[in-house]
PDB file of C-alpha atoms in Angstrom:
ATOM      1  CA  MET A 977       9.774  -1.456  15.970  1.00 44.00           C
ATOM      2  CA  LYS A 978      12.374  -0.716  18.599  1.00 47.00           C
ATOM      3  CA  LEU A 979      12.315   1.240  21.812  1.00 43.00           C
ATOM      4  CA  GLY A 980      13.341   4.806  21.087  1.00 49.00           C
ATOM      5  CA  GLU A 981      11.928   4.975  17.569  1.00 54.00           C
ATOM      6  CA  ASP A 982       9.479   7.717  16.690  1.00 55.00           C
ATOM      7  CA  LEU A 983       6.513   6.699  14.601  1.00 52.00           C
ATOM      8  CA  GLY A 984       5.301   8.529  11.508  1.00 55.00           C
ATOM      9  CA  TYR A 985       1.609   8.339  10.648  1.00 51.00           C
ATOM     10  CA  VAL A 986      -0.506   9.356   7.695  1.00 53.00           C
ATOM     11  CA  LEU A 987      -3.552  11.287   8.894  1.00 47.00           C
ATOM     12  CA  ALA A 988      -6.290  11.837   6.350  1.00 53.00           C
ATOM     13  CA  ASN A 989      -9.372  13.915   6.978  1.00 49.00           C
ATOM     14  CA  ASN A 990     -12.652  13.566   5.112  1.00 49.00           C
ATOM     15  CA  ARG A 991     -11.378  10.934   2.691  1.00 52.00           C
ATOM     16  CA  ILE A 992     -14.354   9.155   1.219  1.00 53.00           C
ATOM     17  CA  ARG A 993     -12.776   5.706   1.427  1.00 48.00           C
ATOM     18  CA  GLU A 994     -15.846   4.114   2.964  1.00 47.00           C
ATOM     19  CA  LEU A 995     -17.797   4.238  -0.287  1.00 58.00           C
ATOM     20  CA  PHE A 996     -18.863   0.728  -1.183  1.00 59.00           C
ATOM     21  CA  GLY A 997     -17.486   0.885  -4.732  1.00 69.00           C
ATOM     22  CA  TYR A 998     -14.079   2.054  -3.519  1.00 73.00           C
ATOM     23  CA  VAL A 999     -13.739  -0.588  -0.813  1.00 76.00           C
ATOM     24  CA  LYS A1000     -14.852  -3.409  -3.119  1.00 83.00           C
ATOM     25  CA  SER A1001     -12.542  -2.373  -5.983  1.00 87.00           C
ATOM     26  CA  ARG A1002      -9.809  -4.953  -5.283  1.00 91.00           C
ATOM     27  CA  SER A1003      -9.025  -8.634  -5.822  1.00 94.00           C
ATOM     28  CA  ASP A1004      -7.941 -10.442  -2.673  1.00 94.00           C
ATOM     29  CA  LEU A1005      -7.231 -13.595  -4.734  1.00 95.00           C
ATOM     30  CA  GLN A1006      -4.879 -11.615  -6.957  1.00 96.00           C
ATOM     31  CA  LEU A1007      -3.028 -10.194  -3.932  1.00 95.00           C
ATOM     32  CA  ARG A1008      -2.460 -13.684  -2.495  1.00 96.00           C
ATOM     33  CA  ASN A1009      -1.518 -15.864  -5.437  1.00 96.00           C
ATOM     34  CA  ARG A1010       0.316 -15.257  -8.716  1.00 95.00           C
ATOM     35  CA  GLY A1011      -1.966 -17.773 -10.437  1.00 96.00           C
ATOM     36  CA  TYR A1012      -4.808 -15.254 -10.094  1.00 95.00           C
ATOM     37  CA  GLU A1013      -3.050 -12.184 -11.529  1.00 93.00           C
ATOM     38  CA  ASN A1014      -5.654 -11.953 -14.295  1.00 93.00           C
ATOM     39  CA  GLN A1015      -8.507 -12.142 -11.741  1.00 91.00           C
ATOM     40  CA  THR A1016      -9.543  -8.495 -12.046  1.00 91.00           C
ATOM     41  CA  SER A1017     -13.343  -8.624 -12.340  1.00 89.00           C
ATOM     42  CA  ASP A1018     -13.759  -7.202  -8.804  1.00 90.00           C
ATOM     43  CA  CYS A1019     -11.406  -4.293  -9.553  1.00 89.00           C
ATOM     44  CA  MET A1020     -13.523  -2.223 -11.914  1.00 83.00           C
ATOM     45  CA  PRO A1021     -12.621   0.176 -13.365  1.00 79.00           C
ATOM     46  CA  LYS A1022      -8.839  -0.121 -12.625  1.00 74.00           C
ATOM     47  CA  VAL A1023      -8.288  -3.555 -14.204  1.00 82.00           C
ATOM     48  CA  ASP A1024      -5.833  -3.276 -17.089  1.00 85.00           C
ATOM     49  CA  VAL A1025      -3.450  -1.134 -19.097  1.00 86.00           C
ATOM     50  CA  ASN A1026      -3.442  -1.814 -22.842  1.00 86.00           C
ATOM     51  CA  GLY A1027      -5.186  -5.147 -22.264  1.00 87.00           C
ATOM     52  CA  MET A1028      -2.672  -6.383 -19.643  1.00 89.00           C
ATOM     53  CA  ALA A1029      -3.826  -6.933 -16.051  1.00 92.00           C
ATOM     54  CA  ILE A1030      -2.783  -4.447 -13.375  1.00 91.00           C
ATOM     55  CA  VAL A1031      -1.293  -6.101 -10.271  1.00 94.00           C
ATOM     56  CA  PRO A1032      -2.492  -5.047  -7.723  1.00 94.00           C
ATOM     57  CA  CYS A1033      -5.711  -3.905  -9.362  1.00 92.00           C
ATOM     58  CA  GLY A1034      -8.513  -1.669  -8.133  1.00 89.00           C
ATOM     59  CA  PHE A1035      -9.104   1.779  -6.649  1.00 85.00           C
ATOM     60  CA  VAL A1036      -7.708   0.943  -3.204  1.00 86.00           C
ATOM     61  CA  ALA A1037      -4.240   0.074  -4.541  1.00 89.00           C
ATOM     62  CA  TRP A1038      -4.398   2.817  -7.187  1.00 86.00           C
ATOM     63  CA  SER A1039      -4.836   5.466  -4.471  1.00 83.00           C
ATOM     64  CA  LEU A1040      -1.717   4.371  -2.516  1.00 83.00           C
ATOM     65  CA  PHE A1041      -0.391   7.213  -0.329  1.00 73.00           C
ATOM     66  CA  ASN A1042       2.422   8.908  -2.265  1.00 70.00           C
ATOM     67  CA  ASP A1043       3.923  11.783  -0.278  1.00 67.00           C
ATOM     68  CA  THR A1044       7.709  11.862  -0.062  1.00 67.00           C
ATOM     69  CA  TYR A1045       9.629  13.518   2.751  1.00 69.00           C
ATOM     70  CA  SER A1046      12.794  13.281   4.830  1.00 72.00           C
ATOM     71  CA  PHE A1047      13.772  14.104   8.402  1.00 74.00           C
ATOM     72  CA  SER A1048      16.963  15.524   9.863  1.00 78.00           C
ATOM     73  CA  THR A1049      18.318  16.540  13.244  1.00 79.00           C
ATOM     74  CA  ASP A1050      19.268  20.094  14.241  1.00 83.00           C
ATOM     75  CA  SER A1051      22.808  19.307  13.045  1.00 88.00           C
ATOM     76  CA  ASN A1052      21.482  18.298   9.565  1.00 86.00           C
ATOM     77  CA  GLN A1053      22.073  14.592  10.135  1.00 85.00           C
ATOM     78  CA  GLN A1054      19.554  12.665   7.993  1.00 83.00           C
ATOM     79  CA  LEU A1055      17.312  10.287   9.928  1.00 77.00           C
ATOM     80  CA  GLN A1056      16.517   6.901   8.434  1.00 74.00           C
ATOM     81  CA  VAL A1057      12.872   6.491   7.384  1.00 72.00           C
ATOM     82  CA  ASN A1058      11.956   2.824   7.577  1.00 73.00           C
ATOM     83  CA  LYS A1059       8.927   1.168   5.965  1.00 75.00           C
ATOM     84  CA  ARG A1060       9.602  -2.250   7.512  1.00 81.00           C
ATOM     85  CA  HIS A1061       7.671  -3.866  10.363  1.00 83.00           C
ATOM     86  CA  ILE A1062       4.642  -1.581   9.992  1.00 83.00           C
ATOM     87  CA  SER A1063       2.054  -4.096   8.757  1.00 88.00           C
ATOM     88  CA  TRP A1064       0.123  -6.678  10.683  1.00 89.00           C
ATOM     89  CA  LYS A1065       1.856 -10.065  10.635  1.00 93.00           C
ATOM     90  CA  SER A1066      -1.383 -11.773   9.551  1.00 93.00           C
ATOM     91  CA  ASP A1067      -1.743  -9.426   6.558  1.00 92.00           C
ATOM     92  CA  LYS A1068       1.853  -9.912   5.471  1.00 93.00           C
ATOM     93  CA  GLU A1069       1.815 -13.694   5.790  1.00 94.00           C
ATOM     94  CA  ASP A1070      -1.748 -14.566   4.791  1.00 95.00           C
ATOM     95  CA  LYS A1071      -3.170 -11.837   2.538  1.00 95.00           C
ATOM     96  CA  PHE A1072      -0.225 -10.854   0.303  1.00 95.00           C
ATOM     97  CA  GLY A1073       1.692 -13.475  -1.657  1.00 95.00           C
ATOM     98  CA  SER A1074       5.439 -13.923  -1.749  1.00 96.00           C
ATOM     99  CA  ASP A1075       5.087 -14.932  -5.411  1.00 96.00           C
ATOM    100  CA  VAL A1076       2.994 -11.910  -6.471  1.00 96.00           C
ATOM    101  CA  PHE A1077       4.884  -8.978  -8.014  1.00 96.00           C
ATOM    102  CA  PRO A1078       3.480  -5.637  -9.209  1.00 94.00           C
ATOM    103  CA  LYS A1079       2.794  -5.429 -12.955  1.00 92.00           C
ATOM    104  CA  ASN A1080       1.540  -2.465 -14.993  1.00 89.00           C
ATOM    105  CA  PHE A1081       0.921  -0.576 -11.726  1.00 86.00           C
ATOM    106  CA  GLN A1082       0.535   3.184 -12.273  1.00 80.00           C
ATOM    107  CA  ASN A1083       1.614   2.717 -15.908  1.00 81.00           C
ATOM    108  CA  GLY A1084      -1.495   4.181 -17.534  1.00 71.00           C
ATOM    109  CA  SER A1085      -2.070   7.701 -18.748  1.00 70.00           C
ATOM    110  CA  LEU A1086      -3.657   8.689 -15.412  1.00 66.00           C
ATOM    111  CA  ILE A1087      -1.559   8.141 -12.264  1.00 73.00           C
ATOM    112  CA  GLY A1088      -3.450   7.879  -8.986  1.00 70.00           C
ATOM    113  CA  GLY A1089      -0.929   7.491  -6.182  1.00 75.00           C
ATOM    114  CA  GLY A1090       2.389   6.002  -5.169  1.00 81.00           C
ATOM    115  CA  ARG A1091       4.515   3.559  -7.104  1.00 85.00           C
ATOM    116  CA  LEU A1092       5.560   0.036  -6.158  1.00 90.00           C
ATOM    117  CA  ASN A1093       8.899  -1.718  -6.570  1.00 92.00           C
ATOM    118  CA  GLU A1094       8.381  -4.295  -9.333  1.00 94.00           C
ATOM    119  CA  SER A1095      11.311  -6.406  -8.074  1.00 95.00           C
ATOM    120  CA  LEU A1096       9.788  -6.951  -4.609  1.00 95.00           C
ATOM    121  CA  PRO A1097       6.843  -9.279  -3.937  1.00 97.00           C
ATOM    122  CA  LEU A1098       3.709  -7.667  -2.529  1.00 96.00           C
ATOM    123  CA  ASN A1099       4.236  -9.242   0.903  1.00 96.00           C
ATOM    124  CA  GLU A1100       7.420  -7.155   1.277  1.00 95.00           C
ATOM    125  CA  GLN A1101       5.816  -3.826   0.282  1.00 93.00           C
ATOM    126  CA  GLU A1102       4.484  -2.956   3.702  1.00 91.00           C
ATOM    127  CA  ASP A1103       3.319   0.565   2.855  1.00 87.00           C
ATOM    128  CA  LEU A1104       0.923  -1.057   0.345  1.00 91.00           C
ATOM    129  CA  ILE A1105      -0.165  -3.683   2.894  1.00 93.00           C
ATOM    130  CA  VAL A1106      -1.022  -0.999   5.447  1.00 88.00           C
ATOM    131  CA  TRP A1107      -2.824   1.114   2.824  1.00 86.00           C
ATOM    132  CA  MET A1108      -4.910  -1.827   1.595  1.00 88.00           C
ATOM    133  CA  ARG A1109      -6.455  -2.262   5.074  1.00 85.00           C
ATOM    134  CA  THR A1110      -9.299   0.169   4.433  1.00 78.00           C
ATOM    135  CA  ALA A1111     -10.542   2.460   7.182  1.00 74.00           C
ATOM    136  CA  ALA A1112     -14.118   2.381   8.401  1.00 71.00           C
ATOM    137  CA  LEU A1113     -14.387   6.169   8.815  1.00 69.00           C
ATOM    138  CA  PRO A1114     -13.496   9.105   6.536  1.00 69.00           C
ATOM    139  CA  THR A1115     -10.884  10.422   8.996  1.00 71.00           C
ATOM    140  CA  PHE A1116      -8.185   7.860   9.732  1.00 67.00           C
ATOM    141  CA  ARG A1117      -4.561   7.427  10.729  1.00 69.00           C
ATOM    142  CA  LYS A1118      -2.227   4.759   9.371  1.00 71.00           C
ATOM    143  CA  LEU A1119       1.270   3.841  10.508  1.00 68.00           C
ATOM    144  CA  TYR A1120       3.598   4.954   7.722  1.00 66.00           C
ATOM    145  CA  ASN A1121       7.093   4.518   9.105  1.00 66.00           C
ATOM    146  CA  PRO A1122       9.244   4.255  12.211  1.00 62.00           C
ATOM    147  CA  ILE A1123      11.971   6.916  12.246  1.00 63.00           C
ATOM    148  CA  SER A1124      15.328   5.697  13.565  1.00 60.00           C
ATOM    149  CA  SER A1125      17.746   8.174  15.094  1.00 57.00           C
TER     150      SER A1125
END
């Protein structure tokens, strides 16, 4: 982030993310290494679509924040919304693999949240990385994007 950028946050009130089943519904091995893409036993019940593994699997990923919006100045100049440089360096480098790409994500009959770019590895999808760091309390704020003017 640069000096002079405004920061956009997601603020959620009374989200019941702290439920044990929700928090545990994910596969950290799958997020880190393509060789574990079929490792979905910890992701119940969001594990597959038509018998093919969902990457990333589980309720946490499935509930990815999905609002869409834009910003403009008083003179109707569009401001750039940037989803880069919002995640922790340790998460990006150590917890999400550069060889792991989304597969079958939000492709079922019931869609839970946002979509992911299937041509980008998970370690470059920083909105997902931030979302996957679960909050300890039901009211939380997460960095969503710096806004460049």
